[in-house]
Each structure stands twice: as C-alpha cells, then as structure tokens.
PDB file of C-alpha atoms in Angstrom:
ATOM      1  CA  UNK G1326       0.000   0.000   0.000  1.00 88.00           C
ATOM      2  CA  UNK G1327       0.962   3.483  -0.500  1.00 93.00           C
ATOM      3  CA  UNK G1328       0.295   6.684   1.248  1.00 95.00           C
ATOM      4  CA  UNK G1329       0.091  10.217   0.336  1.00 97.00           C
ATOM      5  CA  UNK G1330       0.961  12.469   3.151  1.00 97.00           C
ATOM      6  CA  UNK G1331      -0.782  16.503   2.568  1.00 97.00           C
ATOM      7  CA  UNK G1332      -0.004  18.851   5.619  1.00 97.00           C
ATOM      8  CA  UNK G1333      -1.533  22.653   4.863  1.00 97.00           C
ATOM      9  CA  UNK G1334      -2.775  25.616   7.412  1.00 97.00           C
ATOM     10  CA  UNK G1335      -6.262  26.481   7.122  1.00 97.00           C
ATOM     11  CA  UNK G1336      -7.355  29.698   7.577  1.00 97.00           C
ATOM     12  CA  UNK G1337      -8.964  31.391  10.695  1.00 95.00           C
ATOM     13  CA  UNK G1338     -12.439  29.740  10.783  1.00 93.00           C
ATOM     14  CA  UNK G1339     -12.583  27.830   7.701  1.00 94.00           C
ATOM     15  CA  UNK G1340     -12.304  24.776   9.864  1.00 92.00           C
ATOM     16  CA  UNK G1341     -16.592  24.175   9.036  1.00 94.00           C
ATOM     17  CA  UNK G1342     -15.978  25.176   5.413  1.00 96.00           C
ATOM     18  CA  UNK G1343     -13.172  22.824   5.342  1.00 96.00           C
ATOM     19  CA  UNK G1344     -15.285  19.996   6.740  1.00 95.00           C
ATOM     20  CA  UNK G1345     -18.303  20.591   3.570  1.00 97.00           C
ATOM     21  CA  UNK G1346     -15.962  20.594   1.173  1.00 97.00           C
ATOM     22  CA  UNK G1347     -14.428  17.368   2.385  1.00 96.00           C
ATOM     23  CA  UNK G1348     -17.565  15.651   2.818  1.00 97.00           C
ATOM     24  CA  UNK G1349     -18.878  17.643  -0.381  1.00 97.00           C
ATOM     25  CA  UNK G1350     -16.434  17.393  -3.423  1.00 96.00           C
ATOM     26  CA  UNK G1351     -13.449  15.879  -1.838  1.00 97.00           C
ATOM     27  CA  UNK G1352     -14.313  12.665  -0.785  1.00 97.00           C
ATOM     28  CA  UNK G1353     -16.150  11.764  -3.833  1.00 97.00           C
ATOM     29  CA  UNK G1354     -13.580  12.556  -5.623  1.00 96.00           C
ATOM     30  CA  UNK G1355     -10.947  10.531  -4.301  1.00 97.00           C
ATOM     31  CA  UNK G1356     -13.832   7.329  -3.615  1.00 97.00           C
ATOM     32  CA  UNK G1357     -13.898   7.498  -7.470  1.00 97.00           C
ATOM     33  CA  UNK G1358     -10.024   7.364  -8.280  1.00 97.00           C
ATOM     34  CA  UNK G1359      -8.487   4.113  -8.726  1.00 97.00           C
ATOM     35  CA  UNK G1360      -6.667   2.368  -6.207  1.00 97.00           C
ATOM     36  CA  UNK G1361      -8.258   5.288  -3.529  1.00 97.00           C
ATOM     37  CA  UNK G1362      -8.271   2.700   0.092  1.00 95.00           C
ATOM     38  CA  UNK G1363      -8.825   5.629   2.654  1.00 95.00           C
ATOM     39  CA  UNK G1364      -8.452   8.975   4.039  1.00 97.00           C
ATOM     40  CA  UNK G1365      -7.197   9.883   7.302  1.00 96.00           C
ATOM     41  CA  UNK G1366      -7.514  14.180   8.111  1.00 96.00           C
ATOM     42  CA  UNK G1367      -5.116  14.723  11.453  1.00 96.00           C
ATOM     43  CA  UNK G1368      -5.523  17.890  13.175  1.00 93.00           C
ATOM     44  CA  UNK G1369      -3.555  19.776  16.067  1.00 88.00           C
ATOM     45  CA  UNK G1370      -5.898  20.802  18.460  1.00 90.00           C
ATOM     46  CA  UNK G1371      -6.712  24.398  19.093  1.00 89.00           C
ATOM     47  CA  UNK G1372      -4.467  24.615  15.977  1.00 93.00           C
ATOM     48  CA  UNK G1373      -4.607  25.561  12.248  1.00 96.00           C
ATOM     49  CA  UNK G1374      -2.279  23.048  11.393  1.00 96.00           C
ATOM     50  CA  UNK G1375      -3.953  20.207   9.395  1.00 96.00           C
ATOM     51  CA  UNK G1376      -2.333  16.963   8.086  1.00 97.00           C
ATOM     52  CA  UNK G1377      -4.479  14.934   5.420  1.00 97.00           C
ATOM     53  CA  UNK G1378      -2.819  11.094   4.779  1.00 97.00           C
ATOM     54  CA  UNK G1379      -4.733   9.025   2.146  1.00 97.00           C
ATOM     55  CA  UNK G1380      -3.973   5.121   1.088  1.00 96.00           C
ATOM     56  CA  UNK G1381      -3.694   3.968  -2.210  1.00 96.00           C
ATOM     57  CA  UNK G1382      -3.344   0.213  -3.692  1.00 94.00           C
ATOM     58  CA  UNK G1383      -0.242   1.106  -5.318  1.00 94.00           C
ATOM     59  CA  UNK G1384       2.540   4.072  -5.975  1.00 95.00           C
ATOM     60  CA  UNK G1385       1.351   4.437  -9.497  1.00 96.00           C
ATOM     61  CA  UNK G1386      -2.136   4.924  -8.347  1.00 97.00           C
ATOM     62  CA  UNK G1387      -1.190   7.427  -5.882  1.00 96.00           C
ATOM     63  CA  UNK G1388       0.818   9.036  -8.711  1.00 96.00           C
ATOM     64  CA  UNK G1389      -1.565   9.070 -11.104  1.00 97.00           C
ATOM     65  CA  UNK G1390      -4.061  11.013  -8.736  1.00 97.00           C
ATOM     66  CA  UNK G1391      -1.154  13.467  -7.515  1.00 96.00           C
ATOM     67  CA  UNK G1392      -0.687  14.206 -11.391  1.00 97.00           C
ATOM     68  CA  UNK G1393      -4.171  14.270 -13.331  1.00 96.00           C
ATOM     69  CA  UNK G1394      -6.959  14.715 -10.077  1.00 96.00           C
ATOM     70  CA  UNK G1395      -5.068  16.577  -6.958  1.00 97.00           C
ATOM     71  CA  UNK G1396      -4.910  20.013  -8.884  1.00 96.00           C
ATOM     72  CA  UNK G1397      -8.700  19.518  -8.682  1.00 95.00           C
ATOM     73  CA  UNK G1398      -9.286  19.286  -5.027  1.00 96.00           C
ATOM     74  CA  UNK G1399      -6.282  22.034  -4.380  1.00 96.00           C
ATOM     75  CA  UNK G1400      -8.310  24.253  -6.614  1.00 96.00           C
ATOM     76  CA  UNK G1401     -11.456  23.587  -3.842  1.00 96.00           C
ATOM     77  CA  UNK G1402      -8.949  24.069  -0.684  1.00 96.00           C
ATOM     78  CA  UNK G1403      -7.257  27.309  -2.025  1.00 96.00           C
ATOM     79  CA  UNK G1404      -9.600  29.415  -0.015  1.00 97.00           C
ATOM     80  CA  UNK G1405      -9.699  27.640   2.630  1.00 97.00           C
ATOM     81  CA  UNK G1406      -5.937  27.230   3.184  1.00 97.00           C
ATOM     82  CA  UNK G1407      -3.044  29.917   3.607  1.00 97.00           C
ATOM     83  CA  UNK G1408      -0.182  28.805   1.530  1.00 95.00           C
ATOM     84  CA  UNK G1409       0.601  26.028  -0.447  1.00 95.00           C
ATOM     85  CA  UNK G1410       0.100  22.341   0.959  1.00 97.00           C
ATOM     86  CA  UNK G1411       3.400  20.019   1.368  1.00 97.00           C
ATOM     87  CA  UNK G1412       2.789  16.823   0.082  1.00 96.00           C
ATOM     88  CA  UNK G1413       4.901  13.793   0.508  1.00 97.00           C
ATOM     89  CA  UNK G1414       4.495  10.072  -0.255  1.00 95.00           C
ATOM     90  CA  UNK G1415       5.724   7.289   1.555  1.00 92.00           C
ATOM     91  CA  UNK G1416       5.190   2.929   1.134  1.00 89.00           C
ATOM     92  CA  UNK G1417       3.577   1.481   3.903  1.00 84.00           C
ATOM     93  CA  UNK G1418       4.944  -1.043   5.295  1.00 82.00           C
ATOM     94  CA  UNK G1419       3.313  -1.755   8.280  1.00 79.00           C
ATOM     95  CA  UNK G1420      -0.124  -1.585  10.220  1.00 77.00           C
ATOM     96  CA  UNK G1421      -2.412  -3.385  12.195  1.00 77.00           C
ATOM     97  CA  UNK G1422      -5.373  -2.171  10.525  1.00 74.00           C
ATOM     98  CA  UNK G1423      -4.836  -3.151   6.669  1.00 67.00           C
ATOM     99  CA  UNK G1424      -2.974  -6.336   7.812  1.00 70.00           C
ATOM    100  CA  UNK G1425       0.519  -5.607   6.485  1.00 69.00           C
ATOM    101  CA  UNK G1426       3.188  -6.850   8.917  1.00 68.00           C
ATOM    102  CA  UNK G1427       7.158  -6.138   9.295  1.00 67.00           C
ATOM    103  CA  UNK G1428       7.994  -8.219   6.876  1.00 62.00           C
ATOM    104  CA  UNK G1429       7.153  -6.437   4.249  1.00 52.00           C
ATOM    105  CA  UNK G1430       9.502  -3.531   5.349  1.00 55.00           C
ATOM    106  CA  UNK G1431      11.624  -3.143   1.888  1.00 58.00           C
ATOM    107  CA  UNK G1432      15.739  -3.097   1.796  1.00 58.00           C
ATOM    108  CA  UNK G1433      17.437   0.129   0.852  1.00 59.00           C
ATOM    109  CA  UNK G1434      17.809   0.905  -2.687  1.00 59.00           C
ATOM    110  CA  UNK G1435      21.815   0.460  -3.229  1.00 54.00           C
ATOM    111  CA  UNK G1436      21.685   3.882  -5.184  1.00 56.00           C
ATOM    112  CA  UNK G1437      20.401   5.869  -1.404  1.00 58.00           C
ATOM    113  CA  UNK G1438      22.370   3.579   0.747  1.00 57.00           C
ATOM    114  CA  UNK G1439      25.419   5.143   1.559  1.00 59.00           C
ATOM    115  CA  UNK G1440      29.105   3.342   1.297  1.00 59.00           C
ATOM    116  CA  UNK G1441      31.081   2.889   4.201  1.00 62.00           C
ATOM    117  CA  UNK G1442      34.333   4.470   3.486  1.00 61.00           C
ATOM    118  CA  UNK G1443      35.979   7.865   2.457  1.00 63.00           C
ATOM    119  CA  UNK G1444      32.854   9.937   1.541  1.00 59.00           C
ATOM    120  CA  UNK G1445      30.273   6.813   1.942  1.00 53.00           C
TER     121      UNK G1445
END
C-alpha cells in the first residue's frame, strides 16, 4: 500500500468550510479514483495546522491522482488554506489495521544507501 501524506494551514475559521468541502467534493472525488483505500484528516488541536494522509493500492495509483486529479481538489482548498500544501508520499509497510506486517519492510535501494568508506 501506498500513502500520500498533505499537511496545509487552514485559515482562521474555515475549519466548518473545510469539513463541507471534504464531505462535499473531496471525498467523492478521491472514492472514485483508482486504487483510492482511505483517508485519514489529522488535526492539532486548538491549531490551524492540518495533516491529510490518504492510502492507495499502489505508488502508481497514488501518482496518477497526484498528477491528473489533486490540482482539482487544491483548486477547492485554495480558499480555505493559507499557503501552499506540502505533500509527501511514503510505502507502507506496516499496520495493524490493513494487515501488512514487518515483513514487508523493503531493503534500501543500493543507489540511497550510503558506502562505508571515504565519503560513503
């Protein structure tokens, strides 16, 4: 499974707003992309600080939707957020949830694992 990590600020008291769109255009949205598992919205409390983490089947599903759909749903949150969102994407390799268990943690990639020795 992959995940798709979206932290943004809202803006003062667009927390509501936030929520309708969400529940609105958002979520449909994303239940109607390929691969789309779940979506997760963590928030800090008392806090504009927002973090929104959704689960995909696979990397190239999550890509897909970062490339041809998630211009779409920034284009609803623009008014509701100050700045622009950071958005990160990680495999996941473990959770109790969805079943997927340490073994499925992958080895490092020998071109990001560093060398031991003079400048490794």
């Amino acid at each position: 499974m992959f995940s798709r990590f979206v932290s943004m600020t809202l803006k003062p008291n667009a927390g509501q707003e936030f929520t309708n769109a969400l529940d609105r255009q958002i979520l449909p949205i994303l239940r109607a992309q390929r691969g789309f598992r779940d979506e997760m919205i963590f928030v800090e409390p008392g806090s504009p600080e927002l973090l929104a983490v959704s689960l995909w089947d696979s990397k190239e599903d999550a890509e897909k939707y970062g490339k041809a759909v998630y211009p779409d749903v920034l284009n609803v949150l623009t008014p509701l957020i100050e700045g622009t969102p950071r958005v990160e994407a990680y495999l996941l390799t473990y959770s109790t949830a969805h079943r997927i268990g340490l073994g499925d943690v992958p080895v490092q990639d020998p071109n990001t694992t560093p060398v031991a020795g003079v400048g490794g």
